[in-house]
Amino acid sequence: EVQLVESGGDLVQPGRSLRLSCTTSGFNFGDYALSWVRQAPGKGLEWVAFMTSFLYGGTTEYAASVQGRFTISRDDAKRIVYLQMDSLNTEDTAIYYCARYRCTGYYCYEEYWGQGTLVTVSS
Amino acid sequence: EKVMTQSPATLSVSPGERATLSCRASQSVSSHLAWYQQKPGQAPRLLIYGASTRAAGIPDRFSGSGSGTDFTLTISSLQSEDFAVYYCQQYNKRPETFGQGTKVEVK
């Protein structure tokens, strides 16, 4: 069974940093691209970041709203994907979900999702 | 970025009735369109990918259609567990983008 479990969400002050982790099981981690998607309270879904497997170079992409502030990374030995979030602001308040992609070439969609971890940015 | 627009925002349907949800893309996304279901306090769940292919374990009362810019999710006979919010997502070009959601509620 594919499982993704996020952790690291917390209440942080604006301008501070936070690192989220997503621990996985039930699939061959090294074969898959992964993403982070967030959902502000009462709002819709917003894609945040993407990372391919190292088989495809470990390529990363980011939403414009987080480019330069957030960094996605992965540790294949530990089966964990991370989201380093710097210079947080109140608009980053959201539930953050990690997801495993299913890809056909360039085209990738989120097939499995974790339950999410809440990040609250407030003074 | 490709903007996805869903309609209606809220759909009131009686159990056993048919529900039809729409999703429109600002530019063609070919058939690179997915539908997700989200219940309160839960993560999204993949229903449909490739515009019309049901994901594993999804009941056949869920069906998707369309290509290019106009897509439809149909729930043929609503069950109590189907009342939820539904999102479409294009993955034709990153940034992948989601519609704002359609809430299916009990009439």
Coordinates of C-alpha atoms in Angstrom, one line a residue:
Chain A
E1 CA 0.0 0.0 0.0
V2 CA 1.3 3.4 -1.0
Q3 CA 1.6 5.7 2.0
L4 CA 2.9 9.3 2.3
V5 CA 3.0 11.0 5.7
E6 CA 3.8 14.7 6.1
S7 CA 5.3 16.2 9.2
G8 CA 7.0 19.5 10.3
G9 CA 4.0 21.8 10.1
D10 CA 4.0 24.5 12.8
L11 CA 3.1 28.0 13.8
V12 CA 5.9 30.3 12.7
Q13 CA 6.5 34.1 12.5
P14 CA 6.7 35.9 9.2
G15 CA 10.2 35.9 7.8
R16 CA 11.2 32.7 9.5
S17 CA 11.9 29.3 7.9
L18 CA 10.4 25.8 8.2
R19 CA 11.2 22.4 6.7
L20 CA 8.5 19.9 5.9
S21 CA 9.2 16.2 5.5
C22 CA 7.2 13.6 3.7
T23 CA 8.0 10.0 4.7
T24 CA 6.9 7.4 2.2
S25 CA 6.4 3.6 1.9
G26 CA 4.8 1.0 -0.3
F27 CA 6.5 1.8 -3.6
N28 CA 9.9 2.1 -5.3
F29 CA 10.7 5.6 -4.2
G30 CA 13.6 6.2 -6.5
D31 CA 11.4 5.6 -9.6
Y32 CA 8.9 8.4 -9.0
A33 CA 8.5 12.2 -9.3
L34 CA 7.0 13.9 -6.2
S35 CA 5.3 17.2 -5.5
W36 CA 4.0 19.5 -2.9
V37 CA 0.6 21.0 -3.2
R38 CA -1.0 23.4 -0.7
Q39 CA -4.4 24.5 0.3
A40 CA -5.1 27.7 2.2
P41 CA -7.9 27.6 4.8
G42 CA -11.2 27.3 3.0
K43 CA -9.6 27.7 -0.4
G44 CA -8.7 25.5 -3.4
L45 CA -5.5 23.6 -4.3
E46 CA -2.3 25.3 -5.4
W47 CA 0.6 23.3 -6.8
V48 CA 3.9 24.4 -5.1
A49 CA 6.8 22.3 -6.3
F50 CA 7.9 19.3 -8.3
M51 CA 10.9 17.1 -8.4
T52 CA 11.7 14.3 -10.8
S53 CA 13.4 11.1 -9.9
F54 CA 17.2 11.1 -10.1
L55 CA 16.8 8.8 -13.1
Y56 CA 15.6 12.0 -14.9
G57 CA 18.1 14.3 -13.3
G58 CA 16.3 15.3 -10.1
T59 CA 14.9 18.3 -12.0
T60 CA 12.9 20.8 -9.9
E61 CA 10.2 23.3 -10.7
Y62 CA 8.3 25.8 -8.6
A63 CA 5.2 27.9 -8.6
A64 CA 6.0 31.6 -9.2
S65 CA 4.6 32.4 -5.7
V66 CA 7.4 30.4 -4.0
Q67 CA 10.2 30.6 -6.5
G68 CA 13.4 31.6 -4.7
R69 CA 12.0 31.0 -1.3
F70 CA 11.1 27.3 -1.3
T71 CA 13.3 24.3 -2.1
I72 CA 12.2 20.8 -2.8
S73 CA 14.7 17.9 -2.3
R74 CA 14.6 14.2 -1.8
D75 CA 16.6 11.6 0.0
D76 CA 16.1 8.3 -1.8
A77 CA 17.9 6.2 0.8
K78 CA 15.5 7.5 3.5
R79 CA 12.5 7.6 1.1
I80 CA 11.7 11.2 2.2
V81 CA 10.9 14.3 0.2
Y82 CA 11.5 17.7 1.9
L83 CA 10.2 21.2 1.4
Q84 CA 12.5 23.9 2.8
M85 CA 10.5 27.1 3.2
D86 CA 12.3 30.3 3.8
S87 CA 11.1 33.9 4.1
L88 CA 7.7 32.8 5.0
N89 CA 4.8 35.2 4.9
T90 CA 1.2 35.1 6.0
E91 CA 0.1 34.0 2.5
D92 CA 2.0 30.8 2.9
T93 CA -0.5 29.7 5.6
A94 CA -2.0 26.4 4.3
I95 CA -2.2 22.7 4.6
Y96 CA 0.8 21.3 2.7
Y97 CA 0.3 17.9 0.9
C98 CA 3.0 15.8 -0.6
A99 CA 2.0 13.6 -3.5
R100 CA 3.5 11.0 -5.7
Y101 CA 3.2 11.5 -9.4
R102 CA 2.3 9.1 -12.1
C103 CA 4.0 10.2 -15.3
T104 CA 3.8 9.5 -19.0
G105 CA 6.8 11.3 -20.3
Y106 CA 6.5 15.0 -19.5
Y107 CA 2.9 14.7 -18.4
C108 CA 2.5 14.0 -14.7
Y109 CA -0.5 14.1 -12.3
E110 CA -0.7 13.4 -8.6
E111 CA -1.8 9.8 -8.1
Y112 CA -1.3 9.4 -4.3
W113 CA -1.5 12.1 -1.6
G114 CA -0.5 12.3 2.0
Q115 CA -2.9 13.6 4.7
G116 CA -1.2 17.0 4.9
T117 CA 0.5 19.1 7.5
L118 CA -0.6 22.6 8.6
V119 CA 1.7 25.5 8.4
T120 CA 0.5 28.7 10.0
V121 CA 2.5 31.9 9.5
S122 CA 1.5 34.6 12.0
S123 CA 3.1 37.0 14.4
Chain B
E1 CA -0.2 29.8 -17.0
K2 CA -3.4 27.9 -18.0
V3 CA -6.4 29.0 -16.0
M4 CA -9.0 26.4 -15.2
T5 CA -12.6 27.5 -14.5
Q6 CA -15.2 25.2 -13.0
S7 CA -18.9 25.5 -13.0
P8 CA -21.1 25.7 -11.1
A9 CA -19.5 26.6 -7.8
T10 CA -22.1 24.7 -6.0
L11 CA -24.4 21.9 -7.3
S12 CA -27.4 20.8 -5.2
V13 CA -28.4 17.2 -6.1
S14 CA -30.6 14.6 -4.5
P15 CA -29.2 11.2 -3.8
G16 CA -29.7 8.9 -6.7
E17 CA -29.7 11.7 -9.2
R18 CA -27.2 12.5 -11.9
A19 CA -24.6 15.3 -11.4
T20 CA -22.7 17.0 -14.2
L21 CA -19.7 19.2 -13.4
S22 CA -17.9 21.3 -16.0
C23 CA -14.3 22.5 -16.3
R24 CA -13.0 24.8 -18.9
A25 CA -9.4 25.6 -19.7
S26 CA -8.2 29.0 -20.9
Q27 CA -6.1 27.2 -23.6
S28 CA -6.0 23.7 -24.9
V29 CA -4.7 21.1 -22.5
S30 CA -5.3 18.2 -24.9
S31 CA -6.5 15.3 -22.7
H32 CA -4.1 16.1 -19.9
L33 CA -6.9 16.7 -17.4
A34 CA -7.5 15.0 -14.0
W35 CA -10.4 15.1 -11.6
Y36 CA -10.0 14.9 -7.8
Q37 CA -12.6 14.5 -5.0
Q38 CA -12.0 16.1 -1.6
K39 CA -14.1 15.5 1.5
P40 CA -13.8 17.7 4.6
G41 CA -10.6 17.1 6.5
Q42 CA -9.3 14.7 3.9
A43 CA -6.7 14.8 1.2
P44 CA -7.8 15.0 -2.4
R45 CA -8.3 11.6 -4.1
L46 CA -7.7 11.0 -7.8
L47 CA -10.8 10.0 -9.7
I48 CA -10.0 10.5 -13.3
Y49 CA -6.9 11.1 -15.4
G50 CA -6.3 11.5 -19.1
A51 CA -9.7 13.2 -19.1
S52 CA -11.7 10.0 -19.2
T53 CA -9.7 7.1 -17.5
R54 CA -10.9 6.1 -14.0
A55 CA -8.2 5.7 -11.4
A56 CA -7.9 2.3 -9.6
G57 CA -10.8 1.5 -7.4
I58 CA -13.0 4.3 -8.6
P59 CA -16.7 3.2 -9.1
D60 CA -18.0 3.2 -12.7
R61 CA -20.7 5.8 -11.7
F62 CA -17.9 8.3 -12.2
S63 CA -17.1 9.2 -15.8
G64 CA -15.1 11.9 -17.5
S65 CA -15.2 13.3 -21.0
G66 CA -13.9 16.1 -23.1
S67 CA -10.6 17.3 -24.7
G68 CA -9.0 20.5 -25.6
T69 CA -10.7 23.2 -23.5
D70 CA -14.0 21.7 -22.3
F71 CA -14.4 18.8 -19.9
T72 CA -17.1 17.2 -17.9
L73 CA -17.3 14.9 -14.9
T74 CA -20.5 13.0 -14.5
I75 CA -21.7 11.1 -11.5
S76 CA -24.5 8.9 -12.8
S77 CA -26.3 8.2 -9.5
L78 CA -25.1 10.1 -6.5
Q79 CA -24.4 8.1 -3.4
S80 CA -24.2 9.6 0.1
E81 CA -20.4 9.3 0.0
D82 CA -20.1 11.3 -3.2
F83 CA -21.1 14.6 -1.6
A84 CA -17.8 16.5 -1.6
V85 CA -15.8 19.1 -3.5
Y86 CA -14.5 18.2 -6.9
Y87 CA -11.4 19.8 -8.6
C88 CA -10.2 19.6 -12.1
Q89 CA -6.5 19.9 -12.8
Q90 CA -4.6 20.4 -16.0
Y91 CA -1.2 18.8 -16.3
N92 CA -0.5 19.7 -19.9
K93 CA 2.0 22.3 -19.0
R94 CA 3.6 23.3 -15.7
P95 CA 2.7 25.1 -13.6
E96 CA -0.1 22.5 -13.3
T97 CA -3.2 24.4 -12.3
F98 CA -6.5 23.5 -10.6
G99 CA -9.9 24.8 -10.9
Q100 CA -11.5 26.5 -8.0
G101 CA -13.7 23.5 -7.2
T102 CA -17.4 22.5 -7.4
K103 CA -19.1 21.6 -4.2
V104 CA -21.7 18.9 -4.6
E105 CA -24.2 19.2 -1.8
V106 CA -27.4 17.4 -0.8
K107 CA -30.5 19.0 -2.2

